[in-house]
Short mmCIF file of N, CA and C in Angstrom, two decimals:
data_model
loop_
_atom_site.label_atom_id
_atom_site.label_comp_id
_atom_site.label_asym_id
_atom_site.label_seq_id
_atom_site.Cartn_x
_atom_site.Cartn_y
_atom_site.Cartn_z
N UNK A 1375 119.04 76.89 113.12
CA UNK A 1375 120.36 77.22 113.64
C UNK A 1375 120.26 77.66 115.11
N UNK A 1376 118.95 78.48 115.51
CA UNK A 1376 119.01 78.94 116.78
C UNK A 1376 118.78 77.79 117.37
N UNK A 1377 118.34 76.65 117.09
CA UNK A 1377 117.82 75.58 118.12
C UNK A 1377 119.27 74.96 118.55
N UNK A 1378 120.31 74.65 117.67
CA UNK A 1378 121.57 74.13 117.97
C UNK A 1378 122.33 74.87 118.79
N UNK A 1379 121.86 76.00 118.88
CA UNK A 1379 123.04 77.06 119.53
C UNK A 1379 122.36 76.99 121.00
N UNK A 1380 120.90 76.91 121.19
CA UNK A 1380 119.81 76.76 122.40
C UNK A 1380 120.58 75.62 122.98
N UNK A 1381 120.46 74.81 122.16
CA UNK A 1381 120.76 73.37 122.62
C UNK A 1381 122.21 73.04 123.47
N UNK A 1382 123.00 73.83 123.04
CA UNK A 1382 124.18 73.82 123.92
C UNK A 1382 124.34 74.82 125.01
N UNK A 1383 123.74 75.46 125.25
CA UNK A 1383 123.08 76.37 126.29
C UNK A 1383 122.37 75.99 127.48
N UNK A 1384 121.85 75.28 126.97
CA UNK A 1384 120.86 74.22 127.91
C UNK A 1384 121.56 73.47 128.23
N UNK A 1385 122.32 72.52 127.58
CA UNK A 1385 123.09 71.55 127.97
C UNK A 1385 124.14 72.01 129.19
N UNK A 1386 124.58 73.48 128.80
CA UNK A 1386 125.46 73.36 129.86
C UNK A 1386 124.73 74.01 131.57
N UNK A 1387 123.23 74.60 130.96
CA UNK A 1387 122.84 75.09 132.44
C UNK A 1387 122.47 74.37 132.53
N UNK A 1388 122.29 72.96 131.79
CA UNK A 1388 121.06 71.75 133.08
C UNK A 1388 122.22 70.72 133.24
N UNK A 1389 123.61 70.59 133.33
CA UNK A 1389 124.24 69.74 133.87
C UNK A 1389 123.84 69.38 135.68
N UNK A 1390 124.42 68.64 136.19
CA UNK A 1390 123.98 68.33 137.19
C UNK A 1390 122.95 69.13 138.07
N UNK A 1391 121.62 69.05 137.23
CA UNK A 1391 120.04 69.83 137.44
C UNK A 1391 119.21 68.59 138.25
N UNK A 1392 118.24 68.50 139.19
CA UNK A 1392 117.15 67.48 139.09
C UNK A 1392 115.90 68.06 138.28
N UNK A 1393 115.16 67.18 138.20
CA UNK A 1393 113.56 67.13 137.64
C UNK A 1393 113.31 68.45 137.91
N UNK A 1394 112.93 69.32 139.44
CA UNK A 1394 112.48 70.51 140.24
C UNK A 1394 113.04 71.72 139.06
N UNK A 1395 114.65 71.53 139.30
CA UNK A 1395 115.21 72.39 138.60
C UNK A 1395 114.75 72.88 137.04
N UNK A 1396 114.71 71.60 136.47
CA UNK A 1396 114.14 71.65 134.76
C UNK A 1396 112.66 72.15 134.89
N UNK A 1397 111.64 72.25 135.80
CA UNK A 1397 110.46 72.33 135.36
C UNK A 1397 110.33 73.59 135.61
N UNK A 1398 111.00 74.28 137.00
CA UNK A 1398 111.79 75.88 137.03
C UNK A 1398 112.09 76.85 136.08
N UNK A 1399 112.98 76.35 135.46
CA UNK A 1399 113.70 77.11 134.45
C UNK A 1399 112.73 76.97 133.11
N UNK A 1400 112.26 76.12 132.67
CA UNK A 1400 111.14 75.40 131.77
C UNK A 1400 110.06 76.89 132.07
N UNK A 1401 109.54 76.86 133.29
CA UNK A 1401 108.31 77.40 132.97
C UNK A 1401 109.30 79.20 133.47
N UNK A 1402 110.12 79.23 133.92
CA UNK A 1402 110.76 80.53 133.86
C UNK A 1402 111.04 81.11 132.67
N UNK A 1403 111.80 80.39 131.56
CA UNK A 1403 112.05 80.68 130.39
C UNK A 1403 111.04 81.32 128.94
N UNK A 1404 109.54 79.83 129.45
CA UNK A 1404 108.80 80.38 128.89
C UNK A 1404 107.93 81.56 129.00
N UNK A 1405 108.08 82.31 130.45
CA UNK A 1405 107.41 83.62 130.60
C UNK A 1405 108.36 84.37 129.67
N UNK A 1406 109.53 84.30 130.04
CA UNK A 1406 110.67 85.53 129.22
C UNK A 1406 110.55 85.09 127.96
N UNK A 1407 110.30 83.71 127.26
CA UNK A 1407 110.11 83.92 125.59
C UNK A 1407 109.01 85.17 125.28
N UNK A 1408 107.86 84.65 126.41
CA UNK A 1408 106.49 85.80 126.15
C UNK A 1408 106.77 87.19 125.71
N UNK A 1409 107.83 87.80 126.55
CA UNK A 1409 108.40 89.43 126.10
C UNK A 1409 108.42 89.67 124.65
N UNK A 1410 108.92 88.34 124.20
CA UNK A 1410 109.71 88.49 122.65
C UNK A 1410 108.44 88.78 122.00
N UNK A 1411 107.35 89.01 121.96
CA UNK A 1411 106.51 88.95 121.65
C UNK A 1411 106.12 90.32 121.29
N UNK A 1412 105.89 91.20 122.80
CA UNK A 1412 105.68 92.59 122.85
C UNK A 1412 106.84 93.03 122.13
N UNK A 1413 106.11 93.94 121.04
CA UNK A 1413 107.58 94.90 119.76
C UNK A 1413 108.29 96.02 120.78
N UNK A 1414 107.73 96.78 122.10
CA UNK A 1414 108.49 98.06 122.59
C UNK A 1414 109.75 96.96 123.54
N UNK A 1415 109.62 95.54 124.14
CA UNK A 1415 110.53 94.82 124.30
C UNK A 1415 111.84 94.89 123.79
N UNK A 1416 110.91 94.41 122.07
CA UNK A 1416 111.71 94.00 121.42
C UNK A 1416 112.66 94.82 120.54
N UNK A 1417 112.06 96.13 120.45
CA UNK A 1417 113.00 97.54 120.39
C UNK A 1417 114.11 98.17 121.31
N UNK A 1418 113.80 97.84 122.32
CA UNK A 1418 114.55 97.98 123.58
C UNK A 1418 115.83 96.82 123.27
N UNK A 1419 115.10 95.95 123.21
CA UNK A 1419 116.50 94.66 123.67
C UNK A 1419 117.24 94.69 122.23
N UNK A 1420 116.97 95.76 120.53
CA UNK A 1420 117.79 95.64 119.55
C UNK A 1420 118.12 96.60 119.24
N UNK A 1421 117.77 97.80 120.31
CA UNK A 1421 118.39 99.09 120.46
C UNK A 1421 119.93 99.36 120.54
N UNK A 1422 120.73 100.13 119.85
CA UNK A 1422 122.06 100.28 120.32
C UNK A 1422 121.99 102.01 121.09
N UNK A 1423 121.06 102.59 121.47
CA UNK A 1423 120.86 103.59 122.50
C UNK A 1423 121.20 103.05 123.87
N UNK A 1424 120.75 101.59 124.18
CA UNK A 1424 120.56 101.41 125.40
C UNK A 1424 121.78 100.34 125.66
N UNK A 1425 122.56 100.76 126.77
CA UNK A 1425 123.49 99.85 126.80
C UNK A 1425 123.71 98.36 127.37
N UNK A 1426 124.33 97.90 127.20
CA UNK A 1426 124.87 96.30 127.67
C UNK A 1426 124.24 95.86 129.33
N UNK A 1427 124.54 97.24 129.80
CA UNK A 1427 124.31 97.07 131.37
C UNK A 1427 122.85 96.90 131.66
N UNK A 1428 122.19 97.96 131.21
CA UNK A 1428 120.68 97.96 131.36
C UNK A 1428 120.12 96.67 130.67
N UNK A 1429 120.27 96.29 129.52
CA UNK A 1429 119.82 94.92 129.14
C UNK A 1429 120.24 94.11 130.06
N UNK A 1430 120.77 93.73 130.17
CA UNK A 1430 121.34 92.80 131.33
C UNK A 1430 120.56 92.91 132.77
N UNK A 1431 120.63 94.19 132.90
CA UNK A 1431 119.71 94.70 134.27
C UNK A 1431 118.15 94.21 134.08
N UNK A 1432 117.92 94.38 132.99
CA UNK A 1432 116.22 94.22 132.63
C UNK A 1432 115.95 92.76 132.82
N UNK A 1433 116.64 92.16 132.00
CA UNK A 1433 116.65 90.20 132.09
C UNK A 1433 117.18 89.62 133.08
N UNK A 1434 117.78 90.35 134.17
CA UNK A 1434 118.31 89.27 135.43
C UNK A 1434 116.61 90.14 136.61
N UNK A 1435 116.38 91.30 136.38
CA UNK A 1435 115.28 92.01 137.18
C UNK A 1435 114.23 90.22 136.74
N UNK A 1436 113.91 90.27 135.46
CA UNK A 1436 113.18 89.18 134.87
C UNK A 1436 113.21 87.68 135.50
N UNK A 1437 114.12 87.31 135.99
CA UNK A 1437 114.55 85.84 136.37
C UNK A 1437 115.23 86.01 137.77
N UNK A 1438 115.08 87.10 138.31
CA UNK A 1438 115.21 87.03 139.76
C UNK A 1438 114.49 86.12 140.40
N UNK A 1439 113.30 86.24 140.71
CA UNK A 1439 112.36 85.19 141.28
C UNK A 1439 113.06 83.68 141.71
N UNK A 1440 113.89 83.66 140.46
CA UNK A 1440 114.25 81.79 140.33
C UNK A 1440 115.93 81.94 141.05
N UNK A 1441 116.18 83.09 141.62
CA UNK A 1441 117.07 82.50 143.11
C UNK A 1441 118.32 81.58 142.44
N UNK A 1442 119.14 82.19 141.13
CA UNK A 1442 119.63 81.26 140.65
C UNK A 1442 121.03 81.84 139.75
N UNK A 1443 121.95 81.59 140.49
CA UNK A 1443 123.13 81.73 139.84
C UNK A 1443 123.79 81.40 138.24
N UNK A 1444 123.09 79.79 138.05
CA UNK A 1444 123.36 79.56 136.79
C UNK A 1444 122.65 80.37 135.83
N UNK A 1445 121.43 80.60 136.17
CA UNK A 1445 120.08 81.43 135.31
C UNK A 1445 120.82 83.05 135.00
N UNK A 1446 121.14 83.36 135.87
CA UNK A 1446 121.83 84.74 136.34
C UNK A 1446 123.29 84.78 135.03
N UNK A 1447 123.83 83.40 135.10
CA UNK A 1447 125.47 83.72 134.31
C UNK A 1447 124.90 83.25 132.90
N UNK A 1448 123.77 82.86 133.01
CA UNK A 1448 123.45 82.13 131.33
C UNK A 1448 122.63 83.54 130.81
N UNK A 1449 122.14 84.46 131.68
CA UNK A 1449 121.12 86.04 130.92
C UNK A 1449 122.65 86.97 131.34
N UNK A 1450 123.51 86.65 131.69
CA UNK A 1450 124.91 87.62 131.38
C UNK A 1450 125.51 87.10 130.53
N UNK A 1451 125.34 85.49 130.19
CA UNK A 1451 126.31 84.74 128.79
C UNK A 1451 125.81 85.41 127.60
N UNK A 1452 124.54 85.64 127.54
CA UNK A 1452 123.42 85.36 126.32
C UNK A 1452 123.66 86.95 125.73
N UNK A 1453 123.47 88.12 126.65
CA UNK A 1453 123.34 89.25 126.52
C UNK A 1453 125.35 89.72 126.17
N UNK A 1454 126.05 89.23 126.68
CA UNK A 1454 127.46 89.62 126.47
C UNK A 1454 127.51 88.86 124.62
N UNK A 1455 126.80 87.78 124.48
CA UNK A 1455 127.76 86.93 123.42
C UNK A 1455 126.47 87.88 122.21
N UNK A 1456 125.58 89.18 122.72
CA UNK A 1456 124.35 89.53 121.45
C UNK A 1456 123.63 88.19 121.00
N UNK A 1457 123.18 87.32 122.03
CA UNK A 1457 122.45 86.56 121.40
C UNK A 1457 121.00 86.39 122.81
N UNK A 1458 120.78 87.19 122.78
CA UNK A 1458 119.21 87.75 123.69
C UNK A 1458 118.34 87.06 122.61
N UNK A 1459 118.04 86.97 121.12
CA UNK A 1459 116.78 86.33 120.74
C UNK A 1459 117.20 85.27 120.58
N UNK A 1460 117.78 84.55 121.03
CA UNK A 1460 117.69 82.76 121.14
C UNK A 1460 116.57 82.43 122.08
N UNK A 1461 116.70 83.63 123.21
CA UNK A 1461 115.94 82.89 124.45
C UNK A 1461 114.32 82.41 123.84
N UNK A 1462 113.55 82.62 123.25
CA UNK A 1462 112.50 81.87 122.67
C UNK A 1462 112.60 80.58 122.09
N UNK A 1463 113.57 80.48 121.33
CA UNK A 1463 114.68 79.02 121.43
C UNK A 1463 114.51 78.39 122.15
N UNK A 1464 115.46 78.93 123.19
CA UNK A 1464 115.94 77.84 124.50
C UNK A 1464 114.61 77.56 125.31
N UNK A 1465 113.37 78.35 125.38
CA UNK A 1465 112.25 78.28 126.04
C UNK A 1465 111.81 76.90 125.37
N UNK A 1466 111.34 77.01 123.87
CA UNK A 1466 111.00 76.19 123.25
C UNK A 1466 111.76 74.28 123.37
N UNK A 1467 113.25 74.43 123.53
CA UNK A 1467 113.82 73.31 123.47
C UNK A 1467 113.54 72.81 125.18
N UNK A 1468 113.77 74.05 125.65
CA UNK A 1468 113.03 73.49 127.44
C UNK A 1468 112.11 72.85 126.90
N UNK A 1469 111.37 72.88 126.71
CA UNK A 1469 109.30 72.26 126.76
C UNK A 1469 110.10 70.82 126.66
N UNK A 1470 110.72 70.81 125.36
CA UNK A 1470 111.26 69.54 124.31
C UNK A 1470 111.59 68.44 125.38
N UNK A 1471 113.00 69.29 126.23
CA UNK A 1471 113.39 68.40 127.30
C UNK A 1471 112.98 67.83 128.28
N UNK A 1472 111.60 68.88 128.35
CA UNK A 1472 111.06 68.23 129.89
C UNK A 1472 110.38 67.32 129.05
N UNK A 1473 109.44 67.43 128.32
CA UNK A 1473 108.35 66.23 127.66
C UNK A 1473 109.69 65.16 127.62
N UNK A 1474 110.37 65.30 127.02
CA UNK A 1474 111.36 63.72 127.06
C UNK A 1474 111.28 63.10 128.61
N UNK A 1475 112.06 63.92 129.51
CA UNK A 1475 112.23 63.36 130.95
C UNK A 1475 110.90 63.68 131.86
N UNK A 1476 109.99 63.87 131.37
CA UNK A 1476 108.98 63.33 132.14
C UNK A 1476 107.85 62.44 131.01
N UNK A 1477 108.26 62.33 129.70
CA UNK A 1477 107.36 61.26 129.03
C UNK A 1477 106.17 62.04 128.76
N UNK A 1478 105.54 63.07 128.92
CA UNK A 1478 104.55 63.78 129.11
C UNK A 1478 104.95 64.72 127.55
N UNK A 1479 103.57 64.07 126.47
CA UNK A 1479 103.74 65.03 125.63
C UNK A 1479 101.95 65.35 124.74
N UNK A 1480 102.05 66.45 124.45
CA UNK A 1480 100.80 66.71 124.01
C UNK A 1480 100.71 66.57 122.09
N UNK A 1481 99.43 66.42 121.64
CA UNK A 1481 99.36 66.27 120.00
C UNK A 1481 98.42 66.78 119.94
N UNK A 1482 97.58 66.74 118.45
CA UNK A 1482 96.63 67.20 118.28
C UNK A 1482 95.94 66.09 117.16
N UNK A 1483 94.59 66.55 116.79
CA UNK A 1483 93.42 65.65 116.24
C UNK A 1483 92.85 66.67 115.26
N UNK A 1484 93.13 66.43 114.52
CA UNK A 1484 92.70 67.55 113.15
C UNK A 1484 91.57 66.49 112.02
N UNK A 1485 90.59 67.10 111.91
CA UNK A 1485 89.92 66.46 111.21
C UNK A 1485 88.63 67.54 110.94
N UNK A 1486 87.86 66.89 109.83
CA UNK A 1486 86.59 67.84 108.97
C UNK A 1486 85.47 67.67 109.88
N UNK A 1487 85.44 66.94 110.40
CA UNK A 1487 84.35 65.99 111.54
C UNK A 1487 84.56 65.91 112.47
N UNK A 1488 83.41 66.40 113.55
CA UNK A 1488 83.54 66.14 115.11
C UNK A 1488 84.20 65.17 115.29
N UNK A 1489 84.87 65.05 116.44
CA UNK A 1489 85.09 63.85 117.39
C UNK A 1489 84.97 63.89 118.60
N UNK A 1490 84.29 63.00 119.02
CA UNK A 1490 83.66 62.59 120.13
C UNK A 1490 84.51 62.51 121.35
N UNK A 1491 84.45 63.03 122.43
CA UNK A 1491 85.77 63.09 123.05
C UNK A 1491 86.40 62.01 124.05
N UNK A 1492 85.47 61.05 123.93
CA UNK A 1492 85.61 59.60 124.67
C UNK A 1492 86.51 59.00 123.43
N UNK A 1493 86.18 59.20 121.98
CA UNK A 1493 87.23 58.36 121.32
C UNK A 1493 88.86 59.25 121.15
N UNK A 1494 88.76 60.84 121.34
CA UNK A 1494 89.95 61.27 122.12
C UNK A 1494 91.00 60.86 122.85
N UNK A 1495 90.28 60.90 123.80
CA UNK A 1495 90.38 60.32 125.48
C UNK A 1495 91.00 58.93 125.46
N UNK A 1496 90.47 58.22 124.15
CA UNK A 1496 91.05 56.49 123.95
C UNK A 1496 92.01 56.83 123.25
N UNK A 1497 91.96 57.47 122.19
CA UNK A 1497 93.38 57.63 121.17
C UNK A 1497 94.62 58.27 122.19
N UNK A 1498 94.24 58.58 122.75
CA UNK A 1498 95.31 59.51 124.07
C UNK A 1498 96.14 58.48 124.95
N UNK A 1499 94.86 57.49 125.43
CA UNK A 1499 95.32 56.62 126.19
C UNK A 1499 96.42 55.18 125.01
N UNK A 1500 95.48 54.95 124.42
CA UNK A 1500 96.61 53.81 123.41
C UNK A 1500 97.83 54.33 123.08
N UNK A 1501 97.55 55.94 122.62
CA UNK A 1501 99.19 56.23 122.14
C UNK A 1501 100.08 55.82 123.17
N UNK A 1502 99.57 56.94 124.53
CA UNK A 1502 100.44 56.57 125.62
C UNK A 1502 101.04 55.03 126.06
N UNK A 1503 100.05 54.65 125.76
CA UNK A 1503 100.53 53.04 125.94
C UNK A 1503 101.34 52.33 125.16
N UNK A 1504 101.19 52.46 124.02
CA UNK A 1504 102.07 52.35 122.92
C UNK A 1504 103.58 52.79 122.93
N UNK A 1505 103.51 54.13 123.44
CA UNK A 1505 104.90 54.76 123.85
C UNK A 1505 105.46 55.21 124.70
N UNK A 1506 104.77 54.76 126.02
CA UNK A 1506 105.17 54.21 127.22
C UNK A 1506 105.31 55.79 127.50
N UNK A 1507 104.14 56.35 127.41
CA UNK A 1507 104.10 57.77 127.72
C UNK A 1507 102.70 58.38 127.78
N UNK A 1508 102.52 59.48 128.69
CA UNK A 1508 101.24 59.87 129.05
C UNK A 1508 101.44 60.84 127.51
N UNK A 1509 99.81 61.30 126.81
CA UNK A 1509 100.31 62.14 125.56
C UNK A 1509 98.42 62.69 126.08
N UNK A 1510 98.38 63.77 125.75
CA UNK A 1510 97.65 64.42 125.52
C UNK A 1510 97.31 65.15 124.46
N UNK A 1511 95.38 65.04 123.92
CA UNK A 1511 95.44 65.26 122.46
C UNK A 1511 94.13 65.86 122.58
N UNK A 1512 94.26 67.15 121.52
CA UNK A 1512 93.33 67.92 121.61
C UNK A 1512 92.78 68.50 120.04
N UNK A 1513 91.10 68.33 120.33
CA UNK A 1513 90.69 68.04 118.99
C UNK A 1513 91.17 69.87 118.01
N UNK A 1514 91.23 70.03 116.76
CA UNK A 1514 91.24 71.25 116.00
C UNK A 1514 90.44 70.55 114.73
N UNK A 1515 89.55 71.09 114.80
CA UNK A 1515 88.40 71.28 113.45
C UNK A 1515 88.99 71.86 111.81
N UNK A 1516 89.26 71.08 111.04
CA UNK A 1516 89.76 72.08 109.90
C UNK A 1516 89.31 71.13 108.43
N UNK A 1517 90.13 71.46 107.62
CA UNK A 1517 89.53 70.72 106.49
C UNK A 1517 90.10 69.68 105.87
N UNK A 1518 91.06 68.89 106.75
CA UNK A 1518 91.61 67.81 106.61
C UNK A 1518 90.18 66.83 105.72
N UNK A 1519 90.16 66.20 105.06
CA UNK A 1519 89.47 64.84 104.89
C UNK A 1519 89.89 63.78 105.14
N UNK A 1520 89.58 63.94 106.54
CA UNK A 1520 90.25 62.40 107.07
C UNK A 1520 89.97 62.52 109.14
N UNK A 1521 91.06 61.52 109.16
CA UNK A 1521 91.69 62.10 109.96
C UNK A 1521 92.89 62.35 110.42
N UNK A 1522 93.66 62.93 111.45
CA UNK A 1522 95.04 63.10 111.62
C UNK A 1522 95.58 62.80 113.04
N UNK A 1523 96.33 62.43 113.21
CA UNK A 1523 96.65 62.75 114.79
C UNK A 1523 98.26 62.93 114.75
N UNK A 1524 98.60 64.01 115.36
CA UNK A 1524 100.04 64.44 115.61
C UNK A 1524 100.62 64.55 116.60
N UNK A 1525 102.00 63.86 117.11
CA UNK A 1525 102.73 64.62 118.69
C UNK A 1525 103.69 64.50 117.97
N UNK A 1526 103.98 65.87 117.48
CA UNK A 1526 105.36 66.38 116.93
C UNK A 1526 106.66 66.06 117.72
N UNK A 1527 106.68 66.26 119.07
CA UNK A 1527 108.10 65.72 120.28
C UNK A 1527 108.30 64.44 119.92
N UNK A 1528 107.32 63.47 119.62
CA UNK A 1528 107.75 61.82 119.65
C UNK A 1528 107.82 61.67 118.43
N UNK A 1529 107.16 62.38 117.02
CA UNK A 1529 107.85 62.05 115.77
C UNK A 1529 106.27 61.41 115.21
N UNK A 1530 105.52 61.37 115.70
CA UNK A 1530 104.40 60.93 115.36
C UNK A 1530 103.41 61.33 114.40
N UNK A 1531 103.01 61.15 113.31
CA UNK A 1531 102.02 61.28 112.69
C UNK A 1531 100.97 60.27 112.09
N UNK A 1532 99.66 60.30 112.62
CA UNK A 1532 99.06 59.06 112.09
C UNK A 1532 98.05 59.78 110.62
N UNK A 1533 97.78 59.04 109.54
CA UNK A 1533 96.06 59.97 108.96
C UNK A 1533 95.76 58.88 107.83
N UNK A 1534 94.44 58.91 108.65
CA UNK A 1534 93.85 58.41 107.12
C UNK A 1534 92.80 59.19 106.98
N UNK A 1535 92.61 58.81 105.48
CA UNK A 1535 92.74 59.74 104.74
C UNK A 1535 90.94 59.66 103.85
N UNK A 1536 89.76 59.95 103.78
CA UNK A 1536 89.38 59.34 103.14
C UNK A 1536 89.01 58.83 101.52
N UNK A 1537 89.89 60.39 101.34
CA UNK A 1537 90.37 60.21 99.69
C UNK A 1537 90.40 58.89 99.56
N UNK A 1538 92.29 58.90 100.23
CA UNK A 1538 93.08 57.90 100.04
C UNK A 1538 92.33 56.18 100.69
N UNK A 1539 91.75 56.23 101.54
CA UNK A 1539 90.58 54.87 101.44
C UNK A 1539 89.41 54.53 100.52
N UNK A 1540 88.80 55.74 99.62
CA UNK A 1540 88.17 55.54 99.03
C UNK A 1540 88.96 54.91 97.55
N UNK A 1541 90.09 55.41 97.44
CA UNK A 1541 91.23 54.72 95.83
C UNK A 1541 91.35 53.38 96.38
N UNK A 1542 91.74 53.03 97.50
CA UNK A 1542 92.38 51.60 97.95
C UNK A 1542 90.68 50.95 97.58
N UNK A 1543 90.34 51.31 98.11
CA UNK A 1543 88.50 49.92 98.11
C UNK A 1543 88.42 50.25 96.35
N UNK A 1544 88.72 51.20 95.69
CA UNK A 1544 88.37 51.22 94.15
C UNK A 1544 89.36 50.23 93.35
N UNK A 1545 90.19 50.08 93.72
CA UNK A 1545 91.35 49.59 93.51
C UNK A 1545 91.43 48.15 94.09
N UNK A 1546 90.92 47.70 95.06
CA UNK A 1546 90.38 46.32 95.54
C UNK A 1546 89.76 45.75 94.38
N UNK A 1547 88.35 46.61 94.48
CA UNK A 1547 87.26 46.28 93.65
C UNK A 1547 87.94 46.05 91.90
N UNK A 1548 88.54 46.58 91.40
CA UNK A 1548 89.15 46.14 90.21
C UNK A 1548 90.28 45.50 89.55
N UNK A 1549 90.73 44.99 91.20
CA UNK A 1549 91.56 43.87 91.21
C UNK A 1549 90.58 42.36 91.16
N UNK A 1550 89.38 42.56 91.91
CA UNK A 1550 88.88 41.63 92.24
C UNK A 1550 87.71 40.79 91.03
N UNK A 1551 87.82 41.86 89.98
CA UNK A 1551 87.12 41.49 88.71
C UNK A 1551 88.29 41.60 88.07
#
């Protein structure tokens, strides 16, 4: 639900935005998701001791840097409408948007077994090619039996499996007698 509510939030601060602007607010947003993190933050910002003004004061002190009026009326929209924990949301759906408009998205390689990072490096490059997008993929060691490869932004999941190859060749084999 918070992502739909992010989502129109965004939509209306990145109307007539360029590229500069989105990668701005993108990596601005995601420092301020970081807060949500620290609990004396996060006591502060669900405190009813501390008033409207000072929150407000704390999160525009936060996004000063970025010189920015819309940024400025969207941490007075967010904080007037009590909806301050979306912003980890809207950080998150940033990433989303920029990987779309710049094609640039990262996955991962999960498997029981090393991999070699030249055949990485190739699975990285074919995807991209495949989907007409640079993707970056980074190995995680776990107990998959198989292998996996994921870029959650493009919808992607590849795995095989070697369970599931070892039934198919058993299953060959007793078709074939």
């Amino acid at each position: 639900m918070e992502e739909l509510i992010a989502k129109r939030y965004i939509k209306a601060l990145l109307s007539d935005s360029d590229l500069e602007f989105v990668k701005n607010v993108t990596l601005l947003f995601g420092i301020l998701s970081e807060s949500f993190e620290n609990e004396k933050f996060l006591t502060i910002m669900a405190s009813s001791e501390i008033s409207v003004q000072d929150k407000t004061s704390m999160l525009l002190d936060a996004v000063k840097p970025a010189n920015s009026n819309k940024i400025d009326n969207l941490i007075k929209l967010l904080v007037e409408n009590k909806r301050i924990n979306i912003i980890p949301a809207i950080a998150c759906e940033l990433k989303k948007d920029l990987a779309n408009l710049t094609k640039t998205y990262n996955g991962v390689i999960s498997s029981d077994t090393d991999i070699n990072p030249s055949v990485i490096e190739d699975l990285s490059k074919g995807l991209g090619k495949k989907f007409n997008s640079a993707i970056s993929l980074s190995f995680i060691k776990n107990d998959f039996n198989g292998i996996k490869v994921e870029v959650n932004d493009l919808g992607i999941e590849i795995n095989f499996s070697k369970d599931r190859i070892n039934s198919q060749i058993i299953e060959h084999i007793i078709k074939a007698i």
